[in-house]
Amino acid sequence: MATENQIEFLDTHKPKLQAGQYKLTIQSKLTTIGSEWDGTNGEYLRTPHTFQDNVQYFVVAGERYTLNPTTIHHVFPPKGNEGDYSDVFPQVILNRSTLPWERTAQAGSSLPWLALLLFDADEQPEVKVVRWKKEGNYLPIEPPEDDILMPYDFTDEVSDLKPDKGSEPLVQVIEVTKATLKKILPPAEDLPWLVHARHTDDGEERATVISNRLPKLDMANNSTSYAHLVSIEGLYPRIFDSILNNDTIADQAKIRLISLKSWSFSCRSRENSFLGILNRLDTGPFRLAAEGDAAIQSRLAEGKVLLPHQLRNGEKLVAWYRSPLVQQLSETPSFTLPVRASDSLLLKDPHFDIFDVSYAAAWELGQQLILANPGITASFYKWKRKHTQKAMKIEQDKKALQGAPITDEIRQAEADLRNTELPPELAEWFYKLSILQDIPFNYLVPKEALLPNESIRFFKLDDTWIDCLLDGAFSIGSTTVYDHDLDRQIRRKGIVSLTTEDKKISGFLLRSSLLAGWPQLNIRGNDAQGNKVRRVKAKKLADNVLFCLFEGEEMVSSVTIEPEVGGLNLGFTLDTDASDNFAALYKVLKNDDGRPGSQRVTLGEVQADENHRVIRMATLAEAVKTQLGNPATFTSAQFAFHMINGADKIQFNVTN
């Protein structure tokens, strides 16, 4: 079992049954004992009876021609990225850890049915979307052109193709020349080393399929590499015997393969690598650039922006607004919560004679958000009515005493009312609201210039803004003086308030192309003493925007970002003085604790096609095993452990 920030490698994760059609035969036999004695055998004669076999067919469903996009956890190198990946094996990580072994490349074997093929720009295969024609109980691709070879021979039931209203289903295929495929298609003995499973610290098991080819580094021409995850189900050894090693078939003949996932990337510069992108981030303050006179600069330094503001009479003005995400906490305003309307939270800027609507906007937003959730609104209103009625009854009972001493029953009722708590469902909703769940993005970042592209902005959470947000939500159903007294009691108890001394929230907003390439990140926050601060939110607000919050006794002082451990890639090291020397690539093998050891394997020692950067993985695995002293057990799990690259990470120090 993998622990925090650790990963466990598995050589396979085979399903109980592979996908396909199965035949179940039930045979029944009965032997009866008669009354006639068999003197030879010393027993009564036995008569056998045979019944007709009962045959049942069933299908184990599984993808074959298409993959649901949710099956793909992520790919590496990232789609469209332009980093230097010349020493890294491209890979696909699959959310279902059994998928590579649900079918097989060779009948009667456990060879995986998936292969990741990498093509240079001048080898780019032609991609087509074709219809599959059903004939009998199988679906060949028909009709291929005369010079297109179809290597598949599917003869069992198909379960994952569901034509829409009777139409023939669409499948993506690539057409690869025989000469190219012969260079890059891994032989059968390499296939086990190209697939493994990973058990990560988040409790998930995923499968990884790697390529047997390293990308081509081309800084001058920005050459593009094309990756295709293809089906090789049932192709072995036939595709080699009948096609690739058949001299009667021309090298330019095209072979059609099913492509289940494809993407492209360029290999040109480390500036666009994980560390390269993070190191270039703009780390400026979460505020607009200073401009104007000293008074304006002072407001901008506080994180305020000018926005249009329309008064109730229709007059159009401008007003200051500040997000709850602030660079520095300011003095708490003089108003007291709860309030009956947002107007009580409007602050006047006497220098410019305009309003600051920050807290009023937060209050109104809280109202809108709870009303947008009818279930929560109904539960909250019902709970509020119940406790308001209790408060009114207590007051009536006091008046009925006509000056007599307060009874124990009334004192107990008052104590119960003071100790009232929100039901768990409502408490959870208010807590999530307090950490800004479902807050519209423009309330957090009212001007795009506050969060430029390729930037990270650190902030503290304005407790007063959050209190106003919660007060607005809590105001629903408050119509009488008893309602507002109850609101005040509950706020005093701190049920829906963040203004407690032991809770401080801080975080960051990240806007970067990094998030498209590395969708899963491991993010840790520490305070000034190095203690870990609990992360309460890490949510993508857009494809390139990440919102992260930490909650603890102290504000976050540093943040570390690295790729998720389950997404680490396999590859080599190239010394800086070795130029782009394929044979000089090497791997330092690991000790049992995962730290670098003293043994190493160099690509020059293994069987490889240097011109096309294709590596015979079985010989690489054998070289690793030899350097380790030929351990008794050495599978693709141990191979992946030694070939895995360490995680790049960067630490940002937060200035207060």
Tab-separated table of C-alpha atoms in Angstrom, residues 189-489:
chain	number	residue	atom	x	y	z
A	189	GLU	CA	9.115	-9.756	-25.978
A	190	ASP	CA	9.115	-5.971	-25.391
A	191	LEU	CA	5.390	-5.618	-24.673
A	192	PRO	CA	5.427	-6.662	-20.969
A	193	TRP	CA	8.006	-3.956	-20.184
A	194	LEU	CA	5.899	-1.210	-21.759
A	195	VAL	CA	2.941	-1.549	-19.380
A	196	HIS	CA	2.573	-1.512	-15.603
A	197	ALA	CA	0.089	-0.475	-12.927
A	198	ARG	CA	0.522	2.112	-10.192
A	199	HIS	CA	-1.047	2.332	-6.763
A	200	THR	CA	-0.856	5.952	-5.630
A	201	ASP	CA	-1.237	7.671	-2.278
A	202	ASP	CA	-4.745	8.846	-3.188
A	203	GLY	CA	-5.912	5.227	-3.089
A	204	GLU	CA	-6.321	4.961	-6.848
A	205	GLU	CA	-4.916	2.234	-9.065
A	206	ARG	CA	-4.055	3.271	-12.604
A	207	ALA	CA	-2.338	1.654	-15.563
A	208	THR	CA	0.551	3.199	-17.489
A	209	VAL	CA	1.433	2.513	-21.118
A	210	ILE	CA	4.786	3.897	-22.283
A	211	SER	CA	6.291	4.213	-25.742
A	212	ASN	CA	9.434	2.399	-26.837
A	213	ARG	CA	10.710	5.528	-28.559
A	214	LEU	CA	12.219	8.817	-27.349
A	215	PRO	CA	11.035	12.089	-28.930
A	216	LYS	CA	13.225	13.886	-31.421
A	217	LEU	CA	14.854	17.102	-30.203
A	218	ASP	CA	14.670	19.772	-32.899
A	219	MET	CA	15.166	23.264	-31.483
A	220	ALA	CA	15.649	24.885	-34.880
A	221	ASN	CA	12.549	23.601	-36.664
A	222	ASN	CA	10.214	23.033	-33.719
A	223	SER	CA	9.431	19.588	-35.099
A	224	THR	CA	6.191	18.033	-33.908
A	225	SER	CA	5.840	14.503	-32.535
A	226	TYR	CA	2.589	12.569	-32.874
A	227	ALA	CA	1.555	9.932	-30.329
A	228	HIS	CA	-1.133	7.297	-30.922
A	229	LEU	CA	-2.400	4.739	-28.434
A	230	VAL	CA	-3.307	1.875	-30.771
A	231	SER	CA	-5.008	-1.482	-30.453
A	232	ILE	CA	-2.712	-4.424	-31.168
A	233	GLU	CA	-5.317	-6.992	-30.172
A	234	GLY	CA	-4.593	-10.338	-31.787
A	235	LEU	CA	-1.888	-8.927	-34.089
A	236	TYR	CA	0.976	-11.008	-32.729
A	237	PRO	CA	2.775	-12.833	-34.261
A	238	ARG	CA	0.721	-12.522	-37.470
A	239	ILE	CA	1.524	-8.876	-38.216
A	240	PHE	CA	5.248	-9.659	-38.248
A	241	ASP	CA	5.021	-13.007	-40.042
A	242	SER	CA	2.477	-12.026	-42.688
A	243	ILE	CA	3.118	-8.310	-43.209
A	244	LEU	CA	6.174	-6.630	-41.690
A	245	ASN	CA	8.620	-9.440	-42.502
A	246	ASN	CA	6.975	-10.295	-45.807
A	247	ASP	CA	9.252	-9.120	-48.632
A	248	THR	CA	6.445	-9.388	-51.169
A	249	ILE	CA	4.692	-6.427	-49.527
A	250	ALA	CA	6.092	-3.030	-50.532
A	251	ASP	CA	7.591	-0.772	-47.855
A	252	GLN	CA	5.142	1.989	-48.777
A	253	ALA	CA	2.094	-0.220	-48.362
A	254	LYS	CA	-0.191	1.186	-45.678
A	255	ILE	CA	-1.429	-0.684	-42.643
A	256	ARG	CA	-4.595	0.436	-40.887
A	257	LEU	CA	-4.589	0.463	-37.071
A	258	ILE	CA	-7.268	1.506	-34.585
A	259	SER	CA	-6.206	4.691	-32.756
A	260	LEU	CA	-7.836	4.972	-29.338
A	261	LYS	CA	-6.114	8.170	-28.190
A	262	SER	CA	-3.888	10.639	-29.996
A	263	TRP	CA	-2.132	13.916	-29.287
A	264	SER	CA	0.895	15.883	-30.427
A	265	PHE	CA	3.685	17.912	-28.835
A	266	SER	CA	6.975	19.532	-29.794
A	267	CYS	CA	10.397	18.848	-28.365
A	268	ARG	CA	12.495	21.968	-28.417
A	269	SER	CA	13.176	23.796	-25.129
A	270	ARG	CA	13.276	23.184	-21.377
A	271	GLU	CA	11.744	26.632	-20.909
A	272	ASN	CA	8.361	25.006	-21.471
A	273	SER	CA	8.945	22.131	-19.072
A	274	PHE	CA	7.238	21.886	-15.682
A	275	LEU	CA	9.974	23.837	-13.897
A	276	GLY	CA	10.463	26.174	-16.831
A	277	ILE	CA	6.839	27.309	-16.756
A	278	LEU	CA	6.732	27.720	-12.975
A	279	ASN	CA	10.023	29.602	-12.846
A	280	ARG	CA	8.690	32.142	-15.358
A	281	LEU	CA	5.472	32.861	-13.471
A	282	ASP	CA	4.703	36.467	-12.626
A	283	THR	CA	4.609	36.526	-8.812
A	284	GLY	CA	3.524	40.133	-8.348
A	285	PRO	CA	1.013	41.343	-5.735
A	286	PHE	CA	-2.717	40.748	-6.098
A	287	ARG	CA	-3.560	44.305	-7.092
A	288	LEU	CA	-3.565	46.572	-10.105
A	289	ALA	CA	-0.432	48.408	-11.147
A	290	ALA	CA	0.037	51.714	-9.321
A	291	GLU	CA	-1.058	54.749	-11.317
A	292	GLY	CA	-2.619	58.147	-10.716
A	293	ASP	CA	-2.132	60.367	-7.683
A	294	ALA	CA	-1.234	59.237	-4.184
A	295	ALA	CA	-4.869	58.733	-3.125
A	296	ILE	CA	-5.629	56.466	-6.077
A	297	GLN	CA	-2.399	54.553	-5.592
A	298	SER	CA	-3.328	54.012	-1.956
A	299	ARG	CA	-6.682	52.458	-2.932
A	300	LEU	CA	-5.074	50.287	-5.620
A	301	ALA	CA	-2.450	49.095	-3.144
A	302	GLU	CA	-5.303	47.798	-0.969
A	303	GLY	CA	-6.497	45.678	-3.898
A	304	LYS	CA	-9.466	47.875	-4.796
A	305	VAL	CA	-10.736	48.433	-8.333
A	306	LEU	CA	-13.231	50.877	-9.791
A	307	LEU	CA	-16.408	49.296	-11.142
A	308	PRO	CA	-19.696	50.683	-12.498
A	309	HIS	CA	-22.275	51.260	-9.751
A	310	GLN	CA	-25.945	51.971	-10.259
A	311	LEU	CA	-27.949	53.559	-7.440
A	312	ARG	CA	-31.525	52.561	-6.625
A	313	ASN	CA	-32.789	55.703	-8.378
A	314	GLY	CA	-31.068	54.621	-11.591
A	315	GLU	CA	-28.163	57.038	-11.347
A	316	LYS	CA	-24.976	55.509	-12.779
A	317	LEU	CA	-21.746	56.119	-10.897
A	318	VAL	CA	-18.541	54.247	-10.119
A	319	ALA	CA	-17.610	52.594	-6.841
A	320	TRP	CA	-14.680	50.864	-5.225
A	321	TYR	CA	-14.799	47.096	-4.953
A	322	ARG	CA	-12.316	44.736	-3.324
A	323	SER	CA	-12.253	40.964	-3.654
A	324	PRO	CA	-12.216	38.775	-0.516
A	325	LEU	CA	-8.715	37.778	-1.666
A	326	VAL	CA	-6.449	40.487	-0.314
A	327	GLN	CA	-2.740	41.150	-0.135
A	328	GLN	CA	-2.952	42.722	3.314
A	329	LEU	CA	-5.731	42.609	5.880
A	330	SER	CA	-7.161	46.039	6.651
A	331	GLU	CA	-8.799	47.382	9.790
A	332	THR	CA	-12.227	45.946	10.575
A	333	PRO	CA	-15.008	48.397	9.582
A	334	SER	CA	-17.187	49.933	12.269
A	335	PHE	CA	-20.492	48.235	11.341
A	336	THR	CA	-21.946	45.414	13.444
A	337	LEU	CA	-23.492	42.266	12.045
A	338	PRO	CA	-26.188	41.133	11.504
A	339	VAL	CA	-27.710	43.848	9.337
A	340	ARG	CA	-31.159	43.980	7.796
A	341	ALA	CA	-30.093	45.255	4.365
A	342	SER	CA	-26.934	45.614	2.318
A	343	ASP	CA	-27.184	49.414	2.416
A	344	SER	CA	-25.909	49.250	5.994
A	345	LEU	CA	-22.625	47.904	4.615
A	346	LEU	CA	-21.951	50.653	2.082
A	347	LEU	CA	-18.819	52.574	3.031
A	348	LYS	CA	-18.234	56.131	1.855
A	349	ASP	CA	-14.848	57.189	0.528
A	350	PRO	CA	-14.826	60.875	1.527
A	351	HIS	CA	-11.803	61.730	-0.610
A	352	PHE	CA	-13.491	60.731	-3.881
A	353	ASP	CA	-17.092	61.021	-2.638
A	354	ILE	CA	-17.954	57.523	-3.887
A	355	PHE	CA	-18.980	54.305	-2.190
A	356	ASP	CA	-16.984	51.199	-1.416
A	357	VAL	CA	-19.473	48.408	-2.177
A	358	SER	CA	-17.253	45.431	-1.287
A	359	TYR	CA	-19.109	44.300	1.831
A	360	ALA	CA	-22.548	45.205	0.525
A	361	ALA	CA	-21.872	43.138	-2.607
A	362	ALA	CA	-20.765	40.199	-0.450
A	363	TRP	CA	-23.972	40.410	1.627
A	364	GLU	CA	-26.232	40.457	-1.433
A	365	LEU	CA	-24.276	37.608	-3.014
A	366	GLY	CA	-24.848	35.487	0.093
A	367	GLN	CA	-28.592	36.054	-0.259
A	368	GLN	CA	-28.531	35.144	-3.941
A	369	LEU	CA	-26.528	31.960	-3.414
A	370	ILE	CA	-28.780	30.495	-0.737
A	371	LEU	CA	-31.908	31.375	-2.722
A	372	ALA	CA	-30.379	29.605	-5.729
A	373	ASN	CA	-30.456	26.389	-3.676
A	374	PRO	CA	-34.147	25.659	-2.977
A	375	GLY	CA	-33.448	22.604	-0.819
A	376	ILE	CA	-31.098	24.477	1.507
A	377	THR	CA	-33.406	27.503	1.548
A	378	ALA	CA	-36.395	25.398	2.628
A	379	SER	CA	-34.431	23.542	5.317
A	380	PHE	CA	-32.910	26.748	6.645
A	381	TYR	CA	-36.235	28.608	6.733
A	382	LYS	CA	-37.887	25.702	8.553
A	383	TRP	CA	-35.056	25.564	11.106
A	384	LYS	CA	-35.200	29.328	11.607
A	385	ARG	CA	-38.970	29.367	12.107
A	386	LYS	CA	-38.656	26.655	14.734
A	387	HIS	CA	-36.114	28.569	16.793
A	388	THR	CA	-37.830	31.917	16.333
A	389	GLN	CA	-40.992	30.405	17.766
A	390	LYS	CA	-38.993	29.141	20.747
A	391	ALA	CA	-37.596	32.647	21.316
A	392	MET	CA	-41.070	34.193	21.114
A	393	LYS	CA	-42.474	31.652	23.577
A	394	ILE	CA	-39.703	32.445	26.061
A	395	GLU	CA	-40.569	36.153	25.841
A	396	GLN	CA	-44.261	35.417	26.300
A	397	ASP	CA	-43.530	33.212	29.319
A	398	LYS	CA	-41.457	36.012	30.859
A	399	LYS	CA	-44.247	38.536	30.382
A	400	ALA	CA	-46.720	36.106	31.896
A	401	LEU	CA	-44.674	36.080	35.112
A	402	GLN	CA	-45.565	39.770	35.617
A	403	GLY	CA	-42.381	40.521	37.524
A	404	ALA	CA	-42.109	37.209	39.381
A	405	PRO	CA	-38.703	35.449	39.461
A	406	ILE	CA	-37.609	33.626	36.316
A	407	THR	CA	-38.341	29.917	36.582
A	408	ASP	CA	-35.812	27.129	36.055
A	409	GLU	CA	-37.789	26.013	33.013
A	410	ILE	CA	-37.361	29.412	31.357
A	411	ARG	CA	-33.668	29.534	32.248
A	412	GLN	CA	-33.191	26.099	30.689
A	413	ALA	CA	-35.118	27.145	27.576
A	414	GLU	CA	-32.900	30.236	27.244
A	415	ALA	CA	-29.761	28.117	27.649
A	416	ASP	CA	-30.991	25.688	25.015
A	417	LEU	CA	-31.666	28.575	22.648
A	418	ARG	CA	-28.202	30.043	23.227
A	419	ASN	CA	-26.657	26.654	22.489
A	420	THR	CA	-28.647	26.084	19.343
A	421	GLU	CA	-26.686	24.621	16.464
A	422	LEU	CA	-27.273	24.301	12.769
A	423	PRO	CA	-28.243	20.846	11.471
A	424	PRO	CA	-25.269	19.071	9.821
A	425	GLU	CA	-26.561	19.660	6.288
A	426	LEU	CA	-26.875	23.412	6.859
A	427	ALA	CA	-23.613	23.675	8.791
A	428	GLU	CA	-21.796	22.009	5.899
A	429	TRP	CA	-23.387	24.364	3.371
A	430	PHE	CA	-22.383	27.452	5.357
A	431	TYR	CA	-18.857	26.118	5.845
A	432	LYS	CA	-18.457	25.542	2.112
A	433	LEU	CA	-19.764	29.032	1.515
A	434	SER	CA	-17.148	30.345	3.952
A	435	ILE	CA	-14.392	28.835	1.786
A	436	LEU	CA	-15.944	30.460	-1.279
A	437	GLN	CA	-17.643	27.489	-2.909
A	438	ASP	CA	-19.730	28.527	-5.935
A	439	ILE	CA	-18.607	32.160	-5.689
A	440	PRO	CA	-18.691	33.678	-9.208
A	441	PHE	CA	-15.221	34.261	-10.595
A	442	ASN	CA	-15.765	37.985	-11.150
A	443	TYR	CA	-16.295	38.467	-7.397
A	444	LEU	CA	-12.858	36.935	-6.797
A	445	VAL	CA	-11.062	38.559	-9.734
A	446	PRO	CA	-13.070	41.639	-10.738
A	447	LYS	CA	-10.454	42.769	-13.292
A	448	GLU	CA	-8.484	40.463	-15.571
A	449	ALA	CA	-5.343	42.523	-14.966
A	450	LEU	CA	-5.365	41.314	-11.349
A	451	LEU	CA	-4.502	37.818	-12.596
A	452	PRO	CA	-2.502	38.061	-15.847
A	453	ASN	CA	-1.714	35.028	-17.942
A	454	GLU	CA	1.188	32.943	-16.578
A	455	SER	CA	0.952	34.396	-13.080
A	456	ILE	CA	0.447	33.278	-9.491
A	457	ARG	CA	-1.120	35.545	-6.881
A	458	PHE	CA	-0.949	34.879	-3.144
A	459	PHE	CA	-3.569	36.293	-0.803
A	460	LYS	CA	-5.204	36.243	2.596
A	461	LEU	CA	-8.940	35.847	3.053
A	462	ASP	CA	-10.763	38.955	4.252
A	463	ASP	CA	-12.730	37.650	7.259
A	464	THR	CA	-15.061	40.642	7.227
A	465	TRP	CA	-15.999	40.037	3.583
A	466	ILE	CA	-16.751	36.397	4.433
A	467	ASP	CA	-18.800	37.419	7.476
A	468	CYS	CA	-20.887	39.711	5.274
A	469	LEU	CA	-21.348	36.921	2.745
A	470	LEU	CA	-22.569	34.572	5.488
A	471	ASP	CA	-24.752	37.253	7.034
A	472	GLY	CA	-26.476	37.802	3.702
A	473	ALA	CA	-27.202	34.106	3.397
A	474	PHE	CA	-28.295	33.935	7.046
A	475	SER	CA	-30.716	36.832	6.589
A	476	ILE	CA	-33.162	34.685	4.624
A	477	GLY	CA	-36.373	34.364	6.612
A	478	SER	CA	-35.514	37.133	9.095
A	479	THR	CA	-38.552	39.411	9.293
A	480	THR	CA	-39.202	40.104	12.974
A	481	VAL	CA	-37.144	41.453	15.842
A	482	TYR	CA	-36.993	37.920	17.209
A	483	ASP	CA	-35.406	36.722	13.964
A	484	HIS	CA	-32.656	39.310	14.154
A	485	ASP	CA	-32.086	38.681	17.860
A	486	LEU	CA	-31.689	34.991	17.048
A	487	ASP	CA	-29.277	35.848	14.233
A	488	ARG	CA	-27.234	37.910	16.671
A	489	GLN	CA	-27.135	35.105	19.242
